[in-house]
PDB file of N, CA and C in Angstrom:
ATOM      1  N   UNK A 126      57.969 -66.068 -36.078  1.00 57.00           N
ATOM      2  CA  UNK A 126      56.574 -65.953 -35.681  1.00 57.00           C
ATOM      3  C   UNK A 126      56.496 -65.128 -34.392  1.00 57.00           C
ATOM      4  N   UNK A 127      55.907 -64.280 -34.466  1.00 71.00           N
ATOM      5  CA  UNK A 127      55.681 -63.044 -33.039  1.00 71.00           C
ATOM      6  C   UNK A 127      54.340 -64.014 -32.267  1.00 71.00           C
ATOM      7  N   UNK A 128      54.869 -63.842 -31.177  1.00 87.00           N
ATOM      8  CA  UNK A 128      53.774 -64.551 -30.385  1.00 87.00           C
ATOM      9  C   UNK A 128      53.198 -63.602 -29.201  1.00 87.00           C
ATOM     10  N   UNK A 129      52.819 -63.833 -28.025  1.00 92.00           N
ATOM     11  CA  UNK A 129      52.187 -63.147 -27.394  1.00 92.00           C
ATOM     12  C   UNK A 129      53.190 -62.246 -26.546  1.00 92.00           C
ATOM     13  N   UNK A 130      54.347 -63.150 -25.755  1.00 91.00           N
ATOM     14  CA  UNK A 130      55.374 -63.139 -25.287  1.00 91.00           C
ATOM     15  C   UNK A 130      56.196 -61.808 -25.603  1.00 91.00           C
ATOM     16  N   UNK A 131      56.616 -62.762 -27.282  1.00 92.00           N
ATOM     17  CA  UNK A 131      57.112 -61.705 -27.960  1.00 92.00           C
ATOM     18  C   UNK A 131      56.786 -59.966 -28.219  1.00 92.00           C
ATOM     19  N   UNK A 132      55.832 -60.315 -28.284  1.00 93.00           N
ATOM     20  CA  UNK A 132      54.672 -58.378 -28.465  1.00 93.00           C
ATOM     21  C   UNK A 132      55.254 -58.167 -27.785  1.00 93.00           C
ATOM     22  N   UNK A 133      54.832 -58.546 -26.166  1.00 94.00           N
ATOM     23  CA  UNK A 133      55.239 -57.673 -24.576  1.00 94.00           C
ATOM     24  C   UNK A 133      56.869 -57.312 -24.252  1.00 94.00           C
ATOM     25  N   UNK A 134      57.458 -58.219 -24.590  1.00 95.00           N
ATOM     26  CA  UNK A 134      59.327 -58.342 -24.978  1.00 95.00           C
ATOM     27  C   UNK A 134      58.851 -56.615 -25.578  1.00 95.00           C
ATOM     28  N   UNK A 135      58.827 -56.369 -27.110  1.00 95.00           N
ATOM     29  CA  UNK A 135      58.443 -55.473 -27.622  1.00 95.00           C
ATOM     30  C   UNK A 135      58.238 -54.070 -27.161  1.00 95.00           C
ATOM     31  N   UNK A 136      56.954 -54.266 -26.686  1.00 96.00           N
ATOM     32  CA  UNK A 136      56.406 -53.073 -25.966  1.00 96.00           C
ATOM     33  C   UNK A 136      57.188 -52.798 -24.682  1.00 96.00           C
ATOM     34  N   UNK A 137      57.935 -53.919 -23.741  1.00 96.00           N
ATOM     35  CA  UNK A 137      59.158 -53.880 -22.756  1.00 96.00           C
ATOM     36  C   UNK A 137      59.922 -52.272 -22.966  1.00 96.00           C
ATOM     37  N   UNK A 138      60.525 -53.437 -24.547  1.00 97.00           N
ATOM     38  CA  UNK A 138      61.570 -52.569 -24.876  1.00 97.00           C
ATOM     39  C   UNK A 138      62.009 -51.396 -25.349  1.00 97.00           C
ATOM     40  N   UNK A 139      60.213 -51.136 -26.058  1.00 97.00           N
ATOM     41  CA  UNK A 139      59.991 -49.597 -26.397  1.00 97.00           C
ATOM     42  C   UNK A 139      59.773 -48.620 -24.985  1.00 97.00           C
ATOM     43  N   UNK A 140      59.350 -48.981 -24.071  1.00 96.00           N
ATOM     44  CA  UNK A 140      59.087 -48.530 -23.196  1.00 96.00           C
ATOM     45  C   UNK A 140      60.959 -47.989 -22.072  1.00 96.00           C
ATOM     46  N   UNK A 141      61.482 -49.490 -22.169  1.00 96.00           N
ATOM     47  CA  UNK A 141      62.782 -49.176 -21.707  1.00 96.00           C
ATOM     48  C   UNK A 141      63.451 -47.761 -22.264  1.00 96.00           C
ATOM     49  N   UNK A 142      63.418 -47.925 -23.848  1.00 96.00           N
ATOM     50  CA  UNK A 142      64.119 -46.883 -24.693  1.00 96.00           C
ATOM     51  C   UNK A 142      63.801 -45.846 -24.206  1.00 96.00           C
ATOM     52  N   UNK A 143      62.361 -45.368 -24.499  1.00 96.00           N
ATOM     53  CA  UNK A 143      61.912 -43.952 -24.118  1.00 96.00           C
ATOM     54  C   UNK A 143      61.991 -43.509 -22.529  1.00 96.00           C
ATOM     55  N   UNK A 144      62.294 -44.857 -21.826  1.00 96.00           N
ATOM     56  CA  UNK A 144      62.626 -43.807 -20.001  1.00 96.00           C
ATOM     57  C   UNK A 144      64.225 -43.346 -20.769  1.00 96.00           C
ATOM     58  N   UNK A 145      64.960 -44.241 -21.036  1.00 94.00           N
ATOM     59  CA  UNK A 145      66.311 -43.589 -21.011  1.00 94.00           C
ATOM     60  C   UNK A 145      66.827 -42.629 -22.403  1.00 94.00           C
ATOM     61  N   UNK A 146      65.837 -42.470 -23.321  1.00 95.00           N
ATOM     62  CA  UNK A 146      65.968 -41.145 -23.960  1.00 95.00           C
ATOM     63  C   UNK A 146      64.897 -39.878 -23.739  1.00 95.00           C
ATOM     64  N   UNK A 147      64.712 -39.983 -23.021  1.00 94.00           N
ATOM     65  CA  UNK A 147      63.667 -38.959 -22.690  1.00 94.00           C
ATOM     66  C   UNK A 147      63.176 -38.533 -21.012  1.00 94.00           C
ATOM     67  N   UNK A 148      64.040 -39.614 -20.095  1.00 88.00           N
ATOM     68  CA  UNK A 148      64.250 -38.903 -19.025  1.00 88.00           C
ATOM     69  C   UNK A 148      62.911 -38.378 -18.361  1.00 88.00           C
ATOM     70  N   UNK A 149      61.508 -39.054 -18.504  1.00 90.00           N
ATOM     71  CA  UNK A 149      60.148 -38.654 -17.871  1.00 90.00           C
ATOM     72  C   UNK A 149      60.569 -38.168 -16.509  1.00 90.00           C
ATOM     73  N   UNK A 150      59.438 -37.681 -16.097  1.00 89.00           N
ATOM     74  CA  UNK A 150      59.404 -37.354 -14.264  1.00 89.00           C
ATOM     75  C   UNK A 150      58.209 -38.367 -13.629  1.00 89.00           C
ATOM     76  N   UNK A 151      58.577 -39.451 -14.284  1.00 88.00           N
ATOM     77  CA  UNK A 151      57.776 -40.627 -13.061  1.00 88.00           C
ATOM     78  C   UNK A 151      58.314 -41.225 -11.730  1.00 88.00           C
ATOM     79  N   UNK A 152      57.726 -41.624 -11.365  1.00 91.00           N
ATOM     80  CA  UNK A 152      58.113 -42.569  -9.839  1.00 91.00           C
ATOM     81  C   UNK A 152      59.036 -43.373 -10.525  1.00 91.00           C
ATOM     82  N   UNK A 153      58.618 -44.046 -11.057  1.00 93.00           N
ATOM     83  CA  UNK A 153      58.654 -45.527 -11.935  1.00 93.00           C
ATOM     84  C   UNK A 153      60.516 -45.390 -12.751  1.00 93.00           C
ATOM     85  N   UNK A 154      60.975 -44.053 -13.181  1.00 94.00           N
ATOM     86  CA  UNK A 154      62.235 -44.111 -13.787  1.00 94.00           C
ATOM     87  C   UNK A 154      63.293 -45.052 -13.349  1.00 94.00           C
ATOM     88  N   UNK A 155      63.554 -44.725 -12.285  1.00 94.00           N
ATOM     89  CA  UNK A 155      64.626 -45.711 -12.071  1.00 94.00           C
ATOM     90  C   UNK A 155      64.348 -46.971 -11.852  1.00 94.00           C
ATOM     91  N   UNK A 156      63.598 -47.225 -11.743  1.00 95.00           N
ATOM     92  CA  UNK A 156      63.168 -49.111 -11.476  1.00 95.00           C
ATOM     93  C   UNK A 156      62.735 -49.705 -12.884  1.00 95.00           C
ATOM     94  N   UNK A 157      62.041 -48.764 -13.743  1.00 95.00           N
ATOM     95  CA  UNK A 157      62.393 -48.805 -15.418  1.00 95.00           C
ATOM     96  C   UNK A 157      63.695 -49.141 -15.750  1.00 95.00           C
ATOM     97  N   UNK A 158      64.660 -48.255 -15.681  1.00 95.00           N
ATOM     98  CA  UNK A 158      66.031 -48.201 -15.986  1.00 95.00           C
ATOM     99  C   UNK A 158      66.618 -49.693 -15.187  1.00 95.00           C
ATOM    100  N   UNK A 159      66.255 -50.286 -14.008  1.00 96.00           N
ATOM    101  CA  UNK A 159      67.201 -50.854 -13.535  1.00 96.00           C
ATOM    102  C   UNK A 159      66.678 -52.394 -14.176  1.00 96.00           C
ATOM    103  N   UNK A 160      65.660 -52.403 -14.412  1.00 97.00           N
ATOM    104  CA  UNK A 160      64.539 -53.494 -14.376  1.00 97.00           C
ATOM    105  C   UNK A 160      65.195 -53.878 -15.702  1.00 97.00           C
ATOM    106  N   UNK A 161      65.532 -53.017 -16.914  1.00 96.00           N
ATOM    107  CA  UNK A 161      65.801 -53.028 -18.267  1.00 96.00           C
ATOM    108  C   UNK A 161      67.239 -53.425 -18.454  1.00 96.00           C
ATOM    109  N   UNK A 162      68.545 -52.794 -17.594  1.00 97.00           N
ATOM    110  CA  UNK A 162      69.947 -53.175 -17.563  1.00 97.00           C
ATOM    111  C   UNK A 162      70.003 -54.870 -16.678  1.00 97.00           C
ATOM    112  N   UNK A 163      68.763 -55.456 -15.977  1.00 97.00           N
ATOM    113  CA  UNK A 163      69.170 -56.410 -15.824  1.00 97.00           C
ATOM    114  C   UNK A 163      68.418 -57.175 -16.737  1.00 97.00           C
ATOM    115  N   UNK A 164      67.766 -56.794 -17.178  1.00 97.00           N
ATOM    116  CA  UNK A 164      67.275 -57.881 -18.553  1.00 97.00           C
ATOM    117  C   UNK A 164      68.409 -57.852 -19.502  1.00 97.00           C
ATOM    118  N   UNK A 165      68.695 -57.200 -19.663  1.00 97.00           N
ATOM    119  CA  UNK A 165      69.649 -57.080 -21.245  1.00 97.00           C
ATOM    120  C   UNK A 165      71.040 -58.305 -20.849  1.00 97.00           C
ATOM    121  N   UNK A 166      70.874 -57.942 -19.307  1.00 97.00           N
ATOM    122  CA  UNK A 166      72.567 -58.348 -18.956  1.00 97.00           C
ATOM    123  C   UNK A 166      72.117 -59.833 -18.523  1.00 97.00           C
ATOM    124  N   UNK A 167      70.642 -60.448 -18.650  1.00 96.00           N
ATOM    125  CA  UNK A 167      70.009 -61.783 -18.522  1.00 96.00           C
ATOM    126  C   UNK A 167      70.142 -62.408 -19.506  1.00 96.00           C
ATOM    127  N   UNK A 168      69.643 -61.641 -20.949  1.00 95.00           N
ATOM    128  CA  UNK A 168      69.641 -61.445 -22.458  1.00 95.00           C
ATOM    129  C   UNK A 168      71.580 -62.105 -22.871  1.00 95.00           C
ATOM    130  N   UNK A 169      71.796 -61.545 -22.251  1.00 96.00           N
ATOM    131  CA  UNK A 169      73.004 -61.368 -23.200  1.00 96.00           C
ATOM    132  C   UNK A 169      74.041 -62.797 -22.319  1.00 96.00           C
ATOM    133  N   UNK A 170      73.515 -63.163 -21.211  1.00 96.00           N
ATOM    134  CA  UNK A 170      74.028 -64.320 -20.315  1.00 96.00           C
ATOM    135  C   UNK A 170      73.444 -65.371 -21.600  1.00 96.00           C
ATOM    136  N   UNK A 171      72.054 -65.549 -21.884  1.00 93.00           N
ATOM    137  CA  UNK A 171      71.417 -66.619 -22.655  1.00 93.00           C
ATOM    138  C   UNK A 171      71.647 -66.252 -24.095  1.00 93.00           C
ATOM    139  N   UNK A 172      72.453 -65.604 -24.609  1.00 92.00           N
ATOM    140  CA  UNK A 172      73.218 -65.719 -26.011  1.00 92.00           C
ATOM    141  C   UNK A 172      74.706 -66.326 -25.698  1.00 92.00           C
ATOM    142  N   UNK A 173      75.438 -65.946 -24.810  1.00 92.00           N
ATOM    143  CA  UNK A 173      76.541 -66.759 -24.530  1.00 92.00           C
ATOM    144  C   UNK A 173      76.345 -68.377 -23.937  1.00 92.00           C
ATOM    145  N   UNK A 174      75.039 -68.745 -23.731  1.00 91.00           N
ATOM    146  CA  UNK A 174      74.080 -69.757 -23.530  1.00 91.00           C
ATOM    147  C   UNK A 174      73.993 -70.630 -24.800  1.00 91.00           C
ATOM    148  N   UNK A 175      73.412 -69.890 -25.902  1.00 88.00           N
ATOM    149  CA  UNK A 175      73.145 -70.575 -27.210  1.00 88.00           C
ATOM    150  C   UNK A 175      73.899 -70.695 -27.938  1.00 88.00           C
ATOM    151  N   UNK A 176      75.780 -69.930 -27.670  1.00 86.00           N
ATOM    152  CA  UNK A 176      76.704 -69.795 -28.735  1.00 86.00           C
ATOM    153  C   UNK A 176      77.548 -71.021 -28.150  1.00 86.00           C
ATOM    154  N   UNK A 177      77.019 -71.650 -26.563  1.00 87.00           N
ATOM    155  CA  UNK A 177      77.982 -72.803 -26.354  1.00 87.00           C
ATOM    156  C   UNK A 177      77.159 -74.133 -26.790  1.00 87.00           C
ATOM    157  N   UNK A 178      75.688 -74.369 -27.360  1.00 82.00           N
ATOM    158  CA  UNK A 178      75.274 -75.482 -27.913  1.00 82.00           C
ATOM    159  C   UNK A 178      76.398 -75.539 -29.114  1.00 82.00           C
ATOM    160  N   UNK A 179      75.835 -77.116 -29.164  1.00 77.00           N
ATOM    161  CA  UNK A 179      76.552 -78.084 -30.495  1.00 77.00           C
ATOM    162  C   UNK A 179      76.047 -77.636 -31.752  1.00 77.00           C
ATOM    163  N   UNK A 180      74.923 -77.832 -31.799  1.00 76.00           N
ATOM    164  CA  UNK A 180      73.877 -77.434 -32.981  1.00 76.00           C
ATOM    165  C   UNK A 180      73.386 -75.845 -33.398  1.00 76.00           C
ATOM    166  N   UNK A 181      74.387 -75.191 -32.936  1.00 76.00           N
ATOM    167  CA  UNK A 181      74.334 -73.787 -33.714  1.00 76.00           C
ATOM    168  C   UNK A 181      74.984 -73.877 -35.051  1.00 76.00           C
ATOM    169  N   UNK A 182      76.314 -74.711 -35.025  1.00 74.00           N
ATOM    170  CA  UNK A 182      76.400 -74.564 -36.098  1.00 74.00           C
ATOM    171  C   UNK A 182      75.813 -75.377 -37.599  1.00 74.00           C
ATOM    172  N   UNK A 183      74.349 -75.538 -37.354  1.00 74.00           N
ATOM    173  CA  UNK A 183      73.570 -76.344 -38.205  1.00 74.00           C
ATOM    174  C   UNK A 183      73.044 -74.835 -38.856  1.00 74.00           C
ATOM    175  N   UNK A 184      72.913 -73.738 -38.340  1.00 79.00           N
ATOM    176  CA  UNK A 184      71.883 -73.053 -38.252  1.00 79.00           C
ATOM    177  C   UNK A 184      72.468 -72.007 -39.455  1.00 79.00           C
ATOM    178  N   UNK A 185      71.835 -71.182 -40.670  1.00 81.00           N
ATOM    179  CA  UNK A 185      72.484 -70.470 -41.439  1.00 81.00           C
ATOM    180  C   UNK A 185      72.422 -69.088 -41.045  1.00 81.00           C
ATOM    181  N   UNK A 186      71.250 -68.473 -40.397  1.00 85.00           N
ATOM    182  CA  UNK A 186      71.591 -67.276 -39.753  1.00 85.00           C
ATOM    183  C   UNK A 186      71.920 -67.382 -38.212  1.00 85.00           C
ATOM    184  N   UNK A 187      72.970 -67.246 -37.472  1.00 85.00           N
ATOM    185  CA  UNK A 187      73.248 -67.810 -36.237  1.00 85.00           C
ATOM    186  C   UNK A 187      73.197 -66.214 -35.673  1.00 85.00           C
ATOM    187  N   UNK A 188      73.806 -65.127 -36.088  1.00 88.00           N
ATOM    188  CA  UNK A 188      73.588 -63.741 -35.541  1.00 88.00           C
ATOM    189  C   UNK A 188      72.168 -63.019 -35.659  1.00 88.00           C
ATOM    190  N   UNK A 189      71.654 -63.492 -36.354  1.00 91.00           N
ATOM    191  CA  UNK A 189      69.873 -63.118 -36.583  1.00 91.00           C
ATOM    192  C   UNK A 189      69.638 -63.880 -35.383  1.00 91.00           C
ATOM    193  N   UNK A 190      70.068 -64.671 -34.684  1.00 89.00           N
ATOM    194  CA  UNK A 190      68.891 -65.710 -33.630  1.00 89.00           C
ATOM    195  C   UNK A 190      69.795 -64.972 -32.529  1.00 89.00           C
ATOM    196  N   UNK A 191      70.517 -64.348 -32.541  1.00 91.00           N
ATOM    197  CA  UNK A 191      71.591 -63.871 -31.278  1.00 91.00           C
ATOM    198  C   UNK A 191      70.842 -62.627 -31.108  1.00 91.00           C
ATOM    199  N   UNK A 192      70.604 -61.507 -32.268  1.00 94.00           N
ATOM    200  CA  UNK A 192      69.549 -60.440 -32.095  1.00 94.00           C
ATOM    201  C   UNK A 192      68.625 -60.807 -31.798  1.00 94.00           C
ATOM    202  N   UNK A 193      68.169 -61.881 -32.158  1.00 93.00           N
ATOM    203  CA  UNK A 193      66.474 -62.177 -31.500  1.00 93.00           C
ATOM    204  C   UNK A 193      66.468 -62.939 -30.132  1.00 93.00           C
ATOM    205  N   UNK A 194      67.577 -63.285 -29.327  1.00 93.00           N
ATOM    206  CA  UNK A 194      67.577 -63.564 -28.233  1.00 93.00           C
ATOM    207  C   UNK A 194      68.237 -62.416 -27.184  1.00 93.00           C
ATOM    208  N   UNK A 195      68.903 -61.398 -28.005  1.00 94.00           N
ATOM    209  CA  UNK A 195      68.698 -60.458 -27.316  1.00 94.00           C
ATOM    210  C   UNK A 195      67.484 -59.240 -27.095  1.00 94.00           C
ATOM    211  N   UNK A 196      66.785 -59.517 -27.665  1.00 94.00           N
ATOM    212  CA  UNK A 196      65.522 -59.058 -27.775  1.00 94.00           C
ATOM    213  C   UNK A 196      64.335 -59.516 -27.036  1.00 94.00           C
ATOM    214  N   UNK A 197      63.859 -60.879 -27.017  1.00 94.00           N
ATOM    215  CA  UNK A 197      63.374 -61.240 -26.999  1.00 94.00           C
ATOM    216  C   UNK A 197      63.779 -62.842 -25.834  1.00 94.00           C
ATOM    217  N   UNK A 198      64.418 -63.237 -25.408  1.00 92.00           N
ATOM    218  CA  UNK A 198      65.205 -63.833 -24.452  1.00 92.00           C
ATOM    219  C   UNK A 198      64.991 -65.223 -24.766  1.00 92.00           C
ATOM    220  N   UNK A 199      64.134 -65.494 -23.682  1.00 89.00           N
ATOM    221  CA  UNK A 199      63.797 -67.027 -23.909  1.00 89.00           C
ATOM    222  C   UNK A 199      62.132 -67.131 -24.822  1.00 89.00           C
ATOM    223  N   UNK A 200      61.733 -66.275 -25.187  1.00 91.00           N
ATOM    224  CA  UNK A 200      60.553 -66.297 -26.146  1.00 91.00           C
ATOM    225  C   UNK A 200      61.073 -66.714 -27.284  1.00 91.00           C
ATOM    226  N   UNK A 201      62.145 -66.699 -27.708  1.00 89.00           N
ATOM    227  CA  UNK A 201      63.193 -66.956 -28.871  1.00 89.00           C
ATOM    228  C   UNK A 201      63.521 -68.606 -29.019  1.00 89.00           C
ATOM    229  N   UNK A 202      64.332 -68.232 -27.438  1.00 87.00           N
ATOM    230  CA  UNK A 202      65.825 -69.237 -27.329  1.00 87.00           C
ATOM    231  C   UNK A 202      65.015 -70.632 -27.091  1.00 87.00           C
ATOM    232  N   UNK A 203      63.534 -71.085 -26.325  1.00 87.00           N
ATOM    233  CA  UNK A 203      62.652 -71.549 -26.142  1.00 87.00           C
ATOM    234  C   UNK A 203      62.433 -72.707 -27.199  1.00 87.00           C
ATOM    235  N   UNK A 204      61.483 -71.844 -28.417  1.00 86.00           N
ATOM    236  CA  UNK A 204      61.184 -72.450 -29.394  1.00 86.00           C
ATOM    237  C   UNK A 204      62.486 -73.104 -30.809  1.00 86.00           C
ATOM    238  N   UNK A 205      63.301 -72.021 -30.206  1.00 84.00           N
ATOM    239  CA  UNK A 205      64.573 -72.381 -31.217  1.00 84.00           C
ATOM    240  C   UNK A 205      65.165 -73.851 -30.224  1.00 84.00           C
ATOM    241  N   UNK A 206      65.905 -74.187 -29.339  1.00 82.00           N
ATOM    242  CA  UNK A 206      65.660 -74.971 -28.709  1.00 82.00           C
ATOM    243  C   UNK A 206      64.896 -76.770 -29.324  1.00 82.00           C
ATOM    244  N   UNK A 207      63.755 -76.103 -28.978  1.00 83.00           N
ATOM    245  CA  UNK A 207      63.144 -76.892 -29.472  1.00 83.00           C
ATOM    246  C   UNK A 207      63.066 -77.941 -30.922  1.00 83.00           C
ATOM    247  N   UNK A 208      63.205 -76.716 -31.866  1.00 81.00           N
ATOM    248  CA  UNK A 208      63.300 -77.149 -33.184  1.00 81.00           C
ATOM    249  C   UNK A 208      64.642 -78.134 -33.217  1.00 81.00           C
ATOM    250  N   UNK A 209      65.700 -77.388 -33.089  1.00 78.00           N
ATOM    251  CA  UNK A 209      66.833 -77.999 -33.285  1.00 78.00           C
ATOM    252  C   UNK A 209      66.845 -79.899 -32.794  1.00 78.00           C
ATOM    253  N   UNK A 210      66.287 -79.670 -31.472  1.00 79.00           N
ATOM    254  CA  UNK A 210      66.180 -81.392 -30.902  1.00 79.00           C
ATOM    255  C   UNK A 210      65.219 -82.175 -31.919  1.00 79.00           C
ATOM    256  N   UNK A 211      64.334 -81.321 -32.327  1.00 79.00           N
ATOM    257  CA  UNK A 211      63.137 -82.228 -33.040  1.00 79.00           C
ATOM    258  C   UNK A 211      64.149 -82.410 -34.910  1.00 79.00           C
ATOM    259  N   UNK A 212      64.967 -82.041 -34.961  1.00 72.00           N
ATOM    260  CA  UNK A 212      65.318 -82.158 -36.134  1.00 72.00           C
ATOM    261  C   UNK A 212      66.780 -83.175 -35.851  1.00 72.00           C
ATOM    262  N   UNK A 213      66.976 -83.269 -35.038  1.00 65.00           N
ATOM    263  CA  UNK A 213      68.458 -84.613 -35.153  1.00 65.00           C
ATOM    264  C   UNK A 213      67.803 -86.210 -35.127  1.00 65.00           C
TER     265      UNK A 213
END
């Protein structure tokens, strides 16, 4: 389910892409660029986050929720979270 969160994650990340393939002449480039390598490297802290829960391995796509928490961070990891407790 895309939520509000999620969109902006989205539009984030389209936005990240195109500073670093396309190299604009804004103010804004490098604080784009830096703003984006520490998300990813936040992103990718909270998948090594969700691969040390117990209850991943309940889950049948476990690398689909690893792309979507690298994507999408805790807009993801949040509601997934959630489910899992409400189901033991």
């Amino acid at each position: 389910m895309i939520n509000v969160g999620k969109a902006i994650s989205i539009m984030f990340w389209a936005l990240v892409i195109f500073v670093f393939v396309t190299e604009p002449a804004w103010e804004m480039t490098s604080l784009i660029k830096i703003i984006g390598l520490i998300t990813i490297n936040i992103h990718i802290l909270e998948a090594f986050w969700f691969l040390s829960w117990k209850e991943t391995n309940k889950l049948r796509r476990m690398w689909f929720h690893i792309l979507q928490i690298l994507l999408f961070g805790a807009f993801h990891l949040k509601p997934l979270r959630e489910n899992l407790m409400k189901n033991e």
